[in-house]
Every structure is written in structure tokens, then in C-alpha cells.
XYZ file of C-alpha atoms in Angstrom:
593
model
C -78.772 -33.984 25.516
C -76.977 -36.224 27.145
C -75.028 -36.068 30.541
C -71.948 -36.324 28.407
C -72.956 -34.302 26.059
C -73.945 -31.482 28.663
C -70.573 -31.375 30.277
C -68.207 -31.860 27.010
C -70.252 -28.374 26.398
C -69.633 -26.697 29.423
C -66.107 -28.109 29.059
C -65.690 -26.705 25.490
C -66.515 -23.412 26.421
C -64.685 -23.289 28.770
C -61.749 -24.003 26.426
C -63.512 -21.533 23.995
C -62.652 -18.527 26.249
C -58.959 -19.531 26.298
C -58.688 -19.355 22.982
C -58.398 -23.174 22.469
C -60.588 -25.073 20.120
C -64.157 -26.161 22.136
C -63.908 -29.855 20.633
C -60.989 -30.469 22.757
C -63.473 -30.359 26.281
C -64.419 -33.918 25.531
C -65.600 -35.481 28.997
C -65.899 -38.998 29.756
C -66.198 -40.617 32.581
C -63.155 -41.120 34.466
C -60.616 -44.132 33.844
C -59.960 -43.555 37.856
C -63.335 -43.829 39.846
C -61.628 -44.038 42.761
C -60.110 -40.506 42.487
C -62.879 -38.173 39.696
C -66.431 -38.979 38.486
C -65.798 -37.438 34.837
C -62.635 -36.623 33.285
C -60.817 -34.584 30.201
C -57.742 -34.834 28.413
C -57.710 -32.310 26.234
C -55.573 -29.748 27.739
C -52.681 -32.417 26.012
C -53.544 -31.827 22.478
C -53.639 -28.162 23.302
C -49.965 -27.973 24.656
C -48.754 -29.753 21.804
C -51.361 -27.599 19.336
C -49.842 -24.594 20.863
C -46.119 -25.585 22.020
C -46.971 -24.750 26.273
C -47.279 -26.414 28.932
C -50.210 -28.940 29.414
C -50.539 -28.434 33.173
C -50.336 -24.551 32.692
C -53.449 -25.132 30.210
C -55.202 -27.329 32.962
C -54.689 -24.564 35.207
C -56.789 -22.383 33.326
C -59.170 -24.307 32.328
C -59.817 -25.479 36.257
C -59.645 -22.064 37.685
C -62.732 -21.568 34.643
C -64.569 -24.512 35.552
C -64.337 -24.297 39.767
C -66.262 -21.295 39.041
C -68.968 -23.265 37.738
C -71.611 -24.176 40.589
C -72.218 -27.267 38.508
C -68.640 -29.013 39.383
C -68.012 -29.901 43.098
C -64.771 -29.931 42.582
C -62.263 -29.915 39.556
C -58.231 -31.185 39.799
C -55.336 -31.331 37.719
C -53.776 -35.324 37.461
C -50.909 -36.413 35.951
C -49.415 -33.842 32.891
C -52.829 -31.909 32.439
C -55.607 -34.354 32.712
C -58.836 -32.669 34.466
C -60.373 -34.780 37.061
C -63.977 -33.645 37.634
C -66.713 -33.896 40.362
C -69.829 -33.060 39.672
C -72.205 -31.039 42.736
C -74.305 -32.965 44.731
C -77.087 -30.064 43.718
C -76.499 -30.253 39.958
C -76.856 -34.292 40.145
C -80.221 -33.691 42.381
C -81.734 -30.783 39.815
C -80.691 -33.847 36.478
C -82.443 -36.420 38.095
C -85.698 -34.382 38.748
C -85.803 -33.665 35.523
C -86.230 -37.896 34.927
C -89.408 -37.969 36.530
C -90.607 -41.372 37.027
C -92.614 -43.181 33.564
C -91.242 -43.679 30.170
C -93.555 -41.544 28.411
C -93.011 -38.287 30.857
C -89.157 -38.944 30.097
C -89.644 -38.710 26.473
C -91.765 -35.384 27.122
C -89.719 -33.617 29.074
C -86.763 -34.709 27.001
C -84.783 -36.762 29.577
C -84.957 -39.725 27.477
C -82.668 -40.010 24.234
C -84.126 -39.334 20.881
C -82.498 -40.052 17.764
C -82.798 -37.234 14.650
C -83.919 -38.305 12.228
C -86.280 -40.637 13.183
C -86.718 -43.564 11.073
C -88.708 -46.306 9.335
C -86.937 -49.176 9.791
C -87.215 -52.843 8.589
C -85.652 -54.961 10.572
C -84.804 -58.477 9.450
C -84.053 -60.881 12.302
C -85.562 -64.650 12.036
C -84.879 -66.877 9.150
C -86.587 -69.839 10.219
C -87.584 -71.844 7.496
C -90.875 -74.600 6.674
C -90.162 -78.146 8.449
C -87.237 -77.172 10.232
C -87.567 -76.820 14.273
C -86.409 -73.974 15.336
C -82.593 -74.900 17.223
C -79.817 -72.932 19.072
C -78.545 -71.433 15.472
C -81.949 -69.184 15.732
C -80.881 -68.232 19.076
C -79.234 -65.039 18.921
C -80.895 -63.490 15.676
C -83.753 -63.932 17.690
C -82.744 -62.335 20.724
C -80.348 -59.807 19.449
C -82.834 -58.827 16.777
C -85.784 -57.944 19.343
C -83.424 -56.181 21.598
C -82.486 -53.750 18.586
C -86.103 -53.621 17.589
C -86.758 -52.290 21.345
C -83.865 -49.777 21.341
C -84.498 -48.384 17.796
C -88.906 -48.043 18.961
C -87.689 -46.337 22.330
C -85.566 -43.492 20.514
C -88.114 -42.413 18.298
C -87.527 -44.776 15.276
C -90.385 -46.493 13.380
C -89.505 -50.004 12.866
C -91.303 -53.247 11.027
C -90.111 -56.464 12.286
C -89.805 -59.280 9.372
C -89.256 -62.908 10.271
C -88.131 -63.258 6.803
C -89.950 -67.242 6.572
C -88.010 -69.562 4.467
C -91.143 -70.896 3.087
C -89.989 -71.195 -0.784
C -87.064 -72.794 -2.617
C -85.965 -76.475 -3.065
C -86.949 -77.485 -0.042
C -90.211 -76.988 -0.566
C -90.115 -79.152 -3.599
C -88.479 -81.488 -1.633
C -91.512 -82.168 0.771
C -93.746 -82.371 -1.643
C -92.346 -84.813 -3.712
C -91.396 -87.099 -0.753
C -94.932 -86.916 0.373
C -96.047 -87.976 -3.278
C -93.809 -91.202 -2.857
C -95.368 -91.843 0.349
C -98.844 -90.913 -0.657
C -99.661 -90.524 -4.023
C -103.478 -90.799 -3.683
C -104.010 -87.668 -1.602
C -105.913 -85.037 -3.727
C -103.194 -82.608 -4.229
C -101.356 -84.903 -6.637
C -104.163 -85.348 -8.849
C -103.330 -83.122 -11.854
C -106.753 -83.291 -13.078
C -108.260 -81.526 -9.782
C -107.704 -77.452 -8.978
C -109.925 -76.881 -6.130
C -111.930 -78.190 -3.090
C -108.912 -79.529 -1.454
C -108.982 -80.286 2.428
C -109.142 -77.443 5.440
C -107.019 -80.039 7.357
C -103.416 -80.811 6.716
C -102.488 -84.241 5.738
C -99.577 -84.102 7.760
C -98.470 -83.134 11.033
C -95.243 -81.081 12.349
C -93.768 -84.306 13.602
C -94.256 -85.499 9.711
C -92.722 -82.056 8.295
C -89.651 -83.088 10.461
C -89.155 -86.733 9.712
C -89.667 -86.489 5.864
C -87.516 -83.373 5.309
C -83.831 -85.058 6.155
C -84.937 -88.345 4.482
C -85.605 -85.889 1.134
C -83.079 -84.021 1.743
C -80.659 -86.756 1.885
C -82.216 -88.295 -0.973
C -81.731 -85.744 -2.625
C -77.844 -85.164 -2.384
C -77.166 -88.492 -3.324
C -80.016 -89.370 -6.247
C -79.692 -87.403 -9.400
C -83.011 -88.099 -10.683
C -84.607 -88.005 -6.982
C -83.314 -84.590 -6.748
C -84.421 -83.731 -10.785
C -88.495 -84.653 -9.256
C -87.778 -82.173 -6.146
C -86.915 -79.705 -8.450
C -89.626 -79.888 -11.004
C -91.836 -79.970 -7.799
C -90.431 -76.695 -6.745
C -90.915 -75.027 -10.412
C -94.485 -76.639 -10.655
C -95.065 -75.212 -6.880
C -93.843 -71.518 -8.420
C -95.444 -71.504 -11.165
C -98.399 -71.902 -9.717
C -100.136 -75.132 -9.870
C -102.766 -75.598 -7.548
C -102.944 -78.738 -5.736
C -98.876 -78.380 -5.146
C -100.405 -74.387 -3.552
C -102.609 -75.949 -0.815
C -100.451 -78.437 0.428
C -97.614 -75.869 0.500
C -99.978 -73.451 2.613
C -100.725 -76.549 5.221
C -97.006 -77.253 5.314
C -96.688 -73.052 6.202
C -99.169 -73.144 8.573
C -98.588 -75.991 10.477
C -94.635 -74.670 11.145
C -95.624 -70.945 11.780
C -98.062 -71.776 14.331
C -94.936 -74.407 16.034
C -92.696 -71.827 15.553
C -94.171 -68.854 16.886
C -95.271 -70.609 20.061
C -91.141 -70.985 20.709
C -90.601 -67.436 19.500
C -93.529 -65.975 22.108
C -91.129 -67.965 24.831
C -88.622 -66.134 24.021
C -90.862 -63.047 24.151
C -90.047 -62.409 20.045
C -92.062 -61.289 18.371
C -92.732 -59.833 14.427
C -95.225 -57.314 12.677
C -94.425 -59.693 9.650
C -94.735 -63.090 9.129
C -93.243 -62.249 4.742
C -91.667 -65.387 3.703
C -89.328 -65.792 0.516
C -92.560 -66.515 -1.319
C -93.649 -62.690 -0.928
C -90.687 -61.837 -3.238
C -91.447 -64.193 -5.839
C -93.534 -62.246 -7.791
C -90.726 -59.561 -8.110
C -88.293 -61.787 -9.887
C -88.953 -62.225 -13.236
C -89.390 -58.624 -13.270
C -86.422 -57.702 -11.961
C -84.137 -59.865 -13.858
C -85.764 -58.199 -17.013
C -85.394 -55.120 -15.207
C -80.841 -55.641 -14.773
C -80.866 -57.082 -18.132
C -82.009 -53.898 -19.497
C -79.872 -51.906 -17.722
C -76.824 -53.865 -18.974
C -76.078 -55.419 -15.344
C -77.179 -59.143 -15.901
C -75.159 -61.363 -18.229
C -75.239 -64.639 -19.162
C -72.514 -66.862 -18.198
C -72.339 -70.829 -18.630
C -76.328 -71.288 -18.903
C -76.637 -68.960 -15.847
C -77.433 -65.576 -15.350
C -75.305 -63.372 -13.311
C -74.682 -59.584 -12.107
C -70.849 -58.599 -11.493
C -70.323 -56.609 -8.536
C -66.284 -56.698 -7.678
C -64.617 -53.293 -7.841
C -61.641 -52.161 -8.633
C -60.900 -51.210 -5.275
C -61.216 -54.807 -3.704
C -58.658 -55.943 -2.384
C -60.548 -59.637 -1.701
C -62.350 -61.534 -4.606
C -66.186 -60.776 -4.818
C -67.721 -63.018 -6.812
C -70.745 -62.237 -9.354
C -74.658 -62.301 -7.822
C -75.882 -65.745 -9.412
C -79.491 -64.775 -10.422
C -80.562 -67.757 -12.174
C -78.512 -70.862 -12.218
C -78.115 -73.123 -15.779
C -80.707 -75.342 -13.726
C -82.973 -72.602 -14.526
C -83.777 -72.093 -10.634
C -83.650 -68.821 -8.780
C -81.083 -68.809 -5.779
C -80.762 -66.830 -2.442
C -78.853 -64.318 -3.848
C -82.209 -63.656 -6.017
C -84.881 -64.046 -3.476
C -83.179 -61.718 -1.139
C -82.649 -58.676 -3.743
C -86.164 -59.454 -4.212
C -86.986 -59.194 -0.889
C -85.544 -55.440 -0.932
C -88.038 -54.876 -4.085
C -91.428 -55.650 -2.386
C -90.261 -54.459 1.218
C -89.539 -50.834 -0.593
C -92.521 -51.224 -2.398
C -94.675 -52.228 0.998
C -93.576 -50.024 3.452
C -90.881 -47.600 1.962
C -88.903 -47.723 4.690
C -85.570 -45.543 4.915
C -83.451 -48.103 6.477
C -83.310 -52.002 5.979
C -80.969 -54.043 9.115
C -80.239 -57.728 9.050
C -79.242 -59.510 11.993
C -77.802 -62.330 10.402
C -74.860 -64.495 11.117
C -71.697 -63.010 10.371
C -70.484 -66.527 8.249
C -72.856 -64.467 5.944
C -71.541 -61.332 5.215
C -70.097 -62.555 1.794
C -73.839 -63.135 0.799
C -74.653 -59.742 1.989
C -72.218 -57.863 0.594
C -73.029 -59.258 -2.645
C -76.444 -58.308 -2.376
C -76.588 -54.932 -1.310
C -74.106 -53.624 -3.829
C -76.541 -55.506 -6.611
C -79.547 -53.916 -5.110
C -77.783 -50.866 -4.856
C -76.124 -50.850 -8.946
C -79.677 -51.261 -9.823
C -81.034 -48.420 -8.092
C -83.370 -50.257 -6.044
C -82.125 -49.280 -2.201
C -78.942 -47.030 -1.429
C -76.135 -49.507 -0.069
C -75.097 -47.027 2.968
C -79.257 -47.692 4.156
C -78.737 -51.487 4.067
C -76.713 -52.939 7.240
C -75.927 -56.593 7.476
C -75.247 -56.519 11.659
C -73.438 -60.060 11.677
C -73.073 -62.057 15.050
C -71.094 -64.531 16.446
C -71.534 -68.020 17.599
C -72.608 -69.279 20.767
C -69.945 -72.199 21.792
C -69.742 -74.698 23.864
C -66.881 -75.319 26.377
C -65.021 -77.129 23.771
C -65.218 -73.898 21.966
C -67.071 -74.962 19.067
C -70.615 -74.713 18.406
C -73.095 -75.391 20.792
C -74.139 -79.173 20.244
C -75.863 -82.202 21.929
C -73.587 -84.437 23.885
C -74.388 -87.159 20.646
C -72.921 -84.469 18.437
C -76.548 -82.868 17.128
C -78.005 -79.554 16.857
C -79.779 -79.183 19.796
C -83.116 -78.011 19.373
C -84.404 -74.583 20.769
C -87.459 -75.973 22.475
C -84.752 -78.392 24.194
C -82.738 -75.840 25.478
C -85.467 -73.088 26.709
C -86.543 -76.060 28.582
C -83.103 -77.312 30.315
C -82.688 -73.283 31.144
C -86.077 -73.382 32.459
C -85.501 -76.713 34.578
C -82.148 -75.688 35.584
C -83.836 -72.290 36.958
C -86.186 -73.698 38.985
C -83.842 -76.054 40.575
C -81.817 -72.750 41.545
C -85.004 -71.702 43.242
C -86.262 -74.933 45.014
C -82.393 -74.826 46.513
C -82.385 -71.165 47.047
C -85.779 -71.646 49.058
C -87.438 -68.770 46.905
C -91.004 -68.969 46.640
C -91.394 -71.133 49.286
C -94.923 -71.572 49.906
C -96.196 -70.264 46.440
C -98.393 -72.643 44.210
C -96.925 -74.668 41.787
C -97.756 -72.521 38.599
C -96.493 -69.374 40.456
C -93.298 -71.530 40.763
C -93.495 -72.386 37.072
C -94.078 -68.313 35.839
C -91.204 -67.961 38.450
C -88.769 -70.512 36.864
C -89.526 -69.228 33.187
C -88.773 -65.964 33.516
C -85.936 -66.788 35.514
C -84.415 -69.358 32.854
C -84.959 -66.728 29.969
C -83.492 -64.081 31.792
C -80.440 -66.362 31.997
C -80.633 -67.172 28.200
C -80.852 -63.750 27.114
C -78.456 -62.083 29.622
C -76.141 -64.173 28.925
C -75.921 -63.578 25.386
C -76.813 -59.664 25.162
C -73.961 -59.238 27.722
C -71.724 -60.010 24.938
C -70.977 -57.976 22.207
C -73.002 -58.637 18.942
C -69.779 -59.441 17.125
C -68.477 -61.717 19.791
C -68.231 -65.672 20.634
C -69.385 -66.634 23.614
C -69.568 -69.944 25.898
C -72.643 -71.551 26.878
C -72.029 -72.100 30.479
C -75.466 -73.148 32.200
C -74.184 -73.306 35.727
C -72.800 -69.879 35.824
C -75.655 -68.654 33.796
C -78.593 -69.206 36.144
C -76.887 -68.203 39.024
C -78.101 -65.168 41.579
C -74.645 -64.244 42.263
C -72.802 -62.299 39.450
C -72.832 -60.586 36.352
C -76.318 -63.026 35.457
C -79.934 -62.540 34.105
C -81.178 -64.081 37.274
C -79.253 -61.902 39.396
C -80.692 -58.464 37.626
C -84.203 -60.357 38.407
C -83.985 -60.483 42.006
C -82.297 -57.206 42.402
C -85.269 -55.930 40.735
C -87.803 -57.950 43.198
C -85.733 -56.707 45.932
C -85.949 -52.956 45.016
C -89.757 -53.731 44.709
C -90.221 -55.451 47.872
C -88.198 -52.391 49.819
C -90.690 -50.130 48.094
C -94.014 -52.148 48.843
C -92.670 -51.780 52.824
C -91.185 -48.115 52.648
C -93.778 -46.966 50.701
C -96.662 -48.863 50.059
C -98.953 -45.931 48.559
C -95.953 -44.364 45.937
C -96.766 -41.357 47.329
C -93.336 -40.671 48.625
C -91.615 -42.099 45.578
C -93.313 -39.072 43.497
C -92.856 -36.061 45.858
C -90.074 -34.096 46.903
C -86.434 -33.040 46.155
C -83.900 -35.472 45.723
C -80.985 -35.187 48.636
C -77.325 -36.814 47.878
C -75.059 -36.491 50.983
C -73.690 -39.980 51.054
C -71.166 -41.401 48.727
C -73.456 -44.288 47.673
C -76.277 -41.853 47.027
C -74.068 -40.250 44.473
C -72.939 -43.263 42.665
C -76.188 -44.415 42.462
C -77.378 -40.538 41.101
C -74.533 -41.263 38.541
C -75.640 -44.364 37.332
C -78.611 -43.304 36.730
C -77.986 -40.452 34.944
C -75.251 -42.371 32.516
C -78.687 -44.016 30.653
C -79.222 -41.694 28.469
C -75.434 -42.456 26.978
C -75.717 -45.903 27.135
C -78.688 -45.509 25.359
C -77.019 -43.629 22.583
C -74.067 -45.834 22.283
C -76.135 -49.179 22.033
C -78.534 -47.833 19.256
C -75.644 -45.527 17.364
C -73.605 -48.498 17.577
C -76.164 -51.373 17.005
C -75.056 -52.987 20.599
C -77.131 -54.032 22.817
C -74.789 -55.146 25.009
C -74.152 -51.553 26.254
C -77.470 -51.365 27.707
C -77.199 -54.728 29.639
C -73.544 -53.546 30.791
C -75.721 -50.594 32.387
C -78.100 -52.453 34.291
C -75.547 -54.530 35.466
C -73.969 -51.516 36.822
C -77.030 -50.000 37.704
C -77.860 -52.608 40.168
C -74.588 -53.066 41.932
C -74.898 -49.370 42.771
C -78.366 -49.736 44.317
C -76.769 -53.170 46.365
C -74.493 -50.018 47.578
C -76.565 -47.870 48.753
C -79.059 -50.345 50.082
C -76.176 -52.148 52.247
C -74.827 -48.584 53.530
C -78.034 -46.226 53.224
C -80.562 -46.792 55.647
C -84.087 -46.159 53.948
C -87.080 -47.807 56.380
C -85.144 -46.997 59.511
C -84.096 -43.299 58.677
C -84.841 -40.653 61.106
C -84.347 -37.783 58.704
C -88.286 -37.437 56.876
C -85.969 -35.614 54.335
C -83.359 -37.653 53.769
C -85.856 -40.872 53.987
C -88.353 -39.369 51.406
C -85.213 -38.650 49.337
C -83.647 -42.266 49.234
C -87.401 -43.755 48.517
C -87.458 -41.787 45.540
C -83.797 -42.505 44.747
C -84.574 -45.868 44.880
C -87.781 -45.688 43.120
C -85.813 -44.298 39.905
C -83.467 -47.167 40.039
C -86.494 -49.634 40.120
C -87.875 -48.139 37.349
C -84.759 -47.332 35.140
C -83.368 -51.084 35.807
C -86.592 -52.493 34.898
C -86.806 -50.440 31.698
C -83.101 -51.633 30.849
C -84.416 -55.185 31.329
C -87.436 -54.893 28.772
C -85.237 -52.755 26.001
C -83.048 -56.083 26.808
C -86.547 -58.251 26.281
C -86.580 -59.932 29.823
C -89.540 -60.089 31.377
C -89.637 -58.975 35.306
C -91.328 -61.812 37.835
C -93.570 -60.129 40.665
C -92.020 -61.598 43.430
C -89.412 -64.805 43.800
């Protein structure tokens, strides 16, 4: 139960014994820090539920409450609003009970845990064959391993699927261009089905040049564009030459892309691509034809899913277009199929950009007319763009798509100009400098998107970004060094950190005890609400009110054992709660800067 939770309770009973209905003694924490720690409203409703006085009601209900040992001290604000303070002892007995370590949390159930549990697949890559991987994979990525974190740490099982767009046109497209270029390599030879090279023919680099020039060729050439596609049904239907180049061409762009991902610290239990689901679509187009959902319509064939309660047009599910070719629409239903059939999971998310929720839409309410997966278990979480300051899309200053390896390494060289300025890690070699720098530039990626909400645009601002001052990814990193360092001198055995009652006298003791102890509901509303900006509006918090109490609480210097013993510990917890709000956020922690 949550801290919220616990007092809306005690609140509700409270109203209980007045005769008023419990649900009303809804606590939240106070609009006014400056004057309660927690407040409720509810004595309003009642007065108007019941025709009285508000601040009569409040009256009541504070004379109940003061008599609580739990509440320091309870007040009446305003027409009826209850202002509460919560005991120094009752804060001290909560934060016991989160005894230092993730897994004795979860035991002694001071951690969050969502009922039901879960399996979840989570869908949050989509980078495709040939393509580098560029700032449009940015937040899927990122937002996608966040929510992977959250949904693992409360209790949920959860499988996460790159979703590799390794099948299609473009596909077709490759291997036709590299036919025109060279048409004696083995695969080509009709005649041959096996023995073909370990070694690819070409490299990344090739992938890259030869896709735009087919590509391009492609839109503008009827009957260049007619050989891509009978390369792509010859590829599908299995011909084997056309299979092993396709599986160097896979190969040779997971291995390129994965490297970028495991910068980003992403990662995926699977590497499925679009290909996985091929096998489930002739199948399944039998499958809606017989139960009367696919039609045929102009050469194509299609499944209707507008209702008559739409008040926007929703246009049919194109299954297989007069060109005989299935589309994304198809792959994707697909995709349910064999994920149901591989894992039978009870939930499937997409983190996917929100330009795509048409697509989605369309999809799941196929899937879902079929009988294949409910509709209320599949959950397109859209996103929004990341901008630059013109407020358009983030591009190069020529106008291009800047690549993500480009821009993990101008965060990177940006960060470790902040340091060599700052004087950090002065002394240190150079590839301690480098780790340094990394993690620092990451941090200042990922903050700086996850401090957004999902649904949200957001600038790219790489000044501000990699800053130590501020609401930054950088700035979280040194306040966690710093909480580490005052430990390694305060208490350099932890023996201190794990003994002993916790003692809150000073004002900054208790906002730190609060912040602390307002995890548990950040937790809840960042997985209940799919944000994981919730958490990283936490730590945020969480470390301003240890820069607090380190600036006003004395800790080395302390006279009191007690009281020093006490704020060790205290600050022990925030070292470890802060760095645990940092990894559910996916940012890594440096030793020392």
C-alpha cells in the first residue's frame, strides 16, 4: 500500500464514523507545501451531499484525526479543506520498513506490486534492414526500455520485441539493385540452391548506399520497381539463393544496430522481424475469409472495421493489395498471431509514434473481430516528436536526418567538454574520462526526453541538456556521486547506514523522509499510467531534497552519535532510492566524476 493509499484510509474512516461516505478521505499531497505536507478536500462534497456547513464537517473530521498519533498536526484552510502533517515518528517507523536493497523492499512489501501480474510483450524498436538507426528511433527506444523496467520492477513478466523490419519491398529492393550491380555472384544463379558463401558480399556501408539509389529508382521507374517486387515475392516464397543473401543483409544490420542500441543501454529478449509473421499470413487471410470478414474490393483484399459509432472515417485493413503483395497492415496482425502463439502473453504494448495511431487502430480492432487478441489487451502508447528549436523535427543543419550514432556522439563530446571545463576528473586516465563522458552524455539524452511526458513534443536543446545545474541527466549524476562520496567518508564500512532508528527533528530531514516515501506512488502512477516521466519527476525531486538537507544538516561533523547515525542512514536511502529511479529510467550511474 501506498503512502497515499495508507492515509486516504485512515482519512476515510475517519469520515466513515461521521456517517459520511469513506471515498470522500482522498489525500494528496498538498497544493500548499509551504503551509501542510498532505491534504483533503472532501469535507466540500460532503456539505453540499448533506446541505451543512463544510468547515463544521472539517471540524469533525480534525478533532477525529488529531487523535491519531500518526498526524502531527491536522488544520482546517480555507471553507473545509484539511491540511495535514504527518508525525515525525510515523515517517521514521515507514521508512524502516524500506530497508535498504531492492529485493528486501519487494519482501517486506515496501515496494509497489501490481495485481495481476502480467506477461507482457512489449513492442518498442522498428528498425528496419539497411537503414542506420537515426534520431526517429530515439524515443521508442528509450521510452520503450524505461516501461520495460517499470512493468519487470512491479511484478510483471515482460518480452521485449525489436519488431526488425527485415521483410517487405525493401528487401526486394536490395536485392535486385545488387543483381544490376553484380549479377555474377552465386545467389543469382537460378540453377544453384546451396553452398553459398559464410561471408557477406556486401558490407553495412554497401546496405546504406544502394538502398536510397533503389529506392529512388524505384519511385520513379515502373518496370525498375515491377523487378523489386518480383524480387520480394521470389524472396517470400522461398527461393534459395534470394534466402542467403537476405540472411547476410540481416546480419550484417543487426550486429550495426545493436552495437548503437547497447549505447543506449537497450536492449531486447527478441530480435522477431516481420519475416517471423510470414508464415501466418496465408493462413490467416483464409482464416477472415471464412469467417465472412475479408472481401474483395478492386483486385484487393480488405477487412472493414468502421463502426457505427465513429464519428471520424476508419478506413478498411488492406490485406492484400491488387499488386498481389501483403502490406503493414497484414504483417502486423500477423505479428499478433505468432506472438500469441509463442509466448501467450496477456498483454501486447507498442511504443510507436503517435503519427501512427490510425494504423493501430485499424489493426487491433481487425485482430480483435477475428478473435485473435482482445482489443482492450492491445495498447498502441504513441509519442511525440523530438524538435528542434525551429520547432520542427530534429534535423542536420543541411536539412537531413541526423543519424543516431551522430548524435550519441555530439552528446557524448559535448559531455566531456562540460567536464574538462568543470575540472571533474582531473587527474583520472583518459578512458576513465571517456566511461565518465558516456554516461554523462546519455544521461543527458535520456533525461531529457523521459522528463517529458510520453505524449509530449519536446526541444532538443544540447546546451541546457548537459548541464550540472538544473532539472538535467547530468545533474541527477553528480548528485548521485556526491551522496556516494559523503558516504565513502561518513561511513566507509556501511555499517552505520544499516543500523539503527531513523531520527527526523529538522525540517530538511522531513522533506527528505517525504520524498522518499512518495516512491511507491510515483511508481504506481508511471506504470498505471504508462509514464515514465513520473518517475524521473521523482528523482528530480528526490535529489533537490537531499541538496537540502546536505546544505543545512550537518552529517560528518555531528556531535549527536544519534542524530549522526540517523542522517547516514537517511542519506543512505536517498542514495539508493535515487539510484534505483535512475536505472528504472535506464541511466547508468558513473563511480566517481
Amino acid at each position: 500500500m501506498t503512502l497515499l493509499d495508507d492515509l486516504s484510509a485512515r482519512v476515510g474512516a475517519a469520515f466513515a464514523a461521521e456517517g459520511l461516505e469513506p471515498d470522500l478521505g482522498k489525500v494528496r499531497v498538498s497544493d500548499r507545501p509551504d503551509l501542510a505536507q498532505f491534504q483533503c478536500n472532501g469535507a466540500l462534497a460532503a456539505a453540499k451531499q448533506q446541505n451543512r456547513n463544510p468547515r463544521e464537517i472539517a471540524g469533525q473530521l480534525a478533532d477525529r484525526l488529531q487523535a491519531e498519533e500518526i498526524f502531527r498536526e491536522v488544520t482546517i484552510a480555507g471553507p473545509g479543506f484539511l491540511n495535514l502533517a504527518l508525525s515525525d515518528a510515523f515517517l521514521a517507523d515507514r521508512l524502516c520498513s524500506q530497508s535498504r536493497g531492492t529485493e528486501a523492499q519487494k519482501e517486506n512489501g515496501a515496494v509497489w506490486q501490481v495485481n495481476p501480474a502480467e506477461k507482457i510483450v512489449l513492442d518498442y524498436g522498428g528498425p528496419n534492414v539497411a537503414k542506420p538507426l537515426h534520431v526517429g528511433h530515439l524515443r521508442a527506444a528509450i521510452i520503450g526500455e524505461s516501461l520495460k523496467r517499470l512493468f519487470r520492477y512491479v511484478g510483471h513478466t515482460v518480452i521485449g520485441d525489436v519488431h526488425f523490419g527485415d521483410w517487405g519491398l525493401q528487401m526486394g529492393q536490395l536485392i535486385s539493385e545488387l543483381e544490376n550491380r553484380e549479377p555474377a555472384l552465386p545467389y543469382f544463379d537460378t540453377d544453384k540452391t546451396d553452398g553459398y558463401p559464410d561471408e557477406s558480399p556486401v558490407t553495412l556501408a554497401d546496405l546504406e548506399a544502394m538502398y536510397p539509389v533503389a529506392s529512388a529508382a524505384c519511385k520513379t521507374d515502373p518496370e525498375r520497381r515491377a523487378v523489386a517486387q518480383k524480387a520480394t515475392f521470389d524472396l517470400q516464397a522461398g527461393r534459395p539463393g534470394y534466402r542467403a543473401l537476405w540472411q547476410h543483409f540481416v546480419a550484417i544490420s543487426r550486429a550495426a544496430i545493436e552495437a548503437e542500441y547497447d549505447d543506449l543501454a537497450v536492449t531486447f529478449d527478441w530480435w522477431k522481424g516481420e519475416s517471423d509473421a510470414h508464415p501466418q499470413i496465408d493462413p490467416m487471410v483464409s482464416d477472415l475469409r471464412a469467417k465472412n470478414l475479408a472481401e474483395d474490393s478492386d483486385g484487393a483484399v480488405i477487412v472493414r472495421v468502421k463502426r457505427e459509432t465513429d464519428r471520424k472515417d476508419v478506413p478498411p485493413v488492406m490485406l492484400v493489395t491488387s499488386e498481389g503483395s501483403a502490406g503493414y497492415h497484414t504483417t502486423d496482425i500477423a505479428t499478433i498471431i505468432d506472438r500469441k502463439e509463442a509466448a501467450g502473453p496477456d498483454r501486447m504494448i507498442y511504443v510507436v509514434d503517435q503519427r501512427q495511431a490510425l494504423h493501430f487502430e485499424q489493426v487491433f480492432r481487425a485482430a480483435h473481430m477475428a478473435g485473435y487478441f482482445p482489443e482492450t489487451h492491445l495498447e498502441h502508447l504513441g509519442f511525440g516528436t523530438m524538435n528542434g528549436k525551429d520547432g520542427k523535427p530534429f534535423k542536420t543543419r543541411e536539412g537531413g536526418v541526423l543519424k543516431l550514432r551522430d548524435m550519441i556522439d555530439m552528446v557524448t563530446d559535448k559531455a566531456r567538454e562540460r567536464i574538462e571545463a568543470s575540472g571533474m576528473g582531473k587527474g583520472e586516465e583518459a578512458a576513465t574520462i571517456d566511461d565518465i563522458a558516456h554516461k554523462v552524455g546519455i544521461a543527458a539524452l535520456k533525461f531529457a526526453d523521459l522528463s517529458n511526458p510520453r505524449t509530449s513534443d519536446y526541444v532538443f536543446d544540447l546546451d541546457r541538456f548537459t548541464a550540472f545545474e538544473g532539472k538535467t541527466g547530468p545533474y541527477l549524476l553528480y548528485a548521485s556521486v556526491r551522496i556516494r562520496s559523503m558516504l565513502a567518508k561518513a561511513d566507509p564500512t556501511g555499517e552505520t547506514a544499516q543500523s539503527g532508528p531513523f531520527q527526523l527533528a529538522a525540517e530538511e530531514e522531513r522533506e527528505l523522509a517525504l520524498s522518499l516515501l512518495k516512491f511507491d506512488e510515483s511508481l504506481r502512477l508511471a506504470v498505471e499510467k504508462r509514464m515514465p516521466h513520473i518517475i524521473a519527476e521523482h528523482a528530480y525531486g528526490l535529489a533537490q531534497a537531499f541538496s537540502r538537507f546536505y546544505t543545512n544538516c550537518r552529517v560528518n561533523d555531528e556531535p549527536n552519535k544519534s542524530v549522526r547515525a540517523s542522517r547516514i542512514k537517511l542519506a543512505a536511502a536517498a542514495g539508493e532510492q535515487l539510484d534505483q529511479a535512475l536505472d528504472l529510467l535506464g541511466i547508468s550511474v558513473p563511480t566517481r566524476m
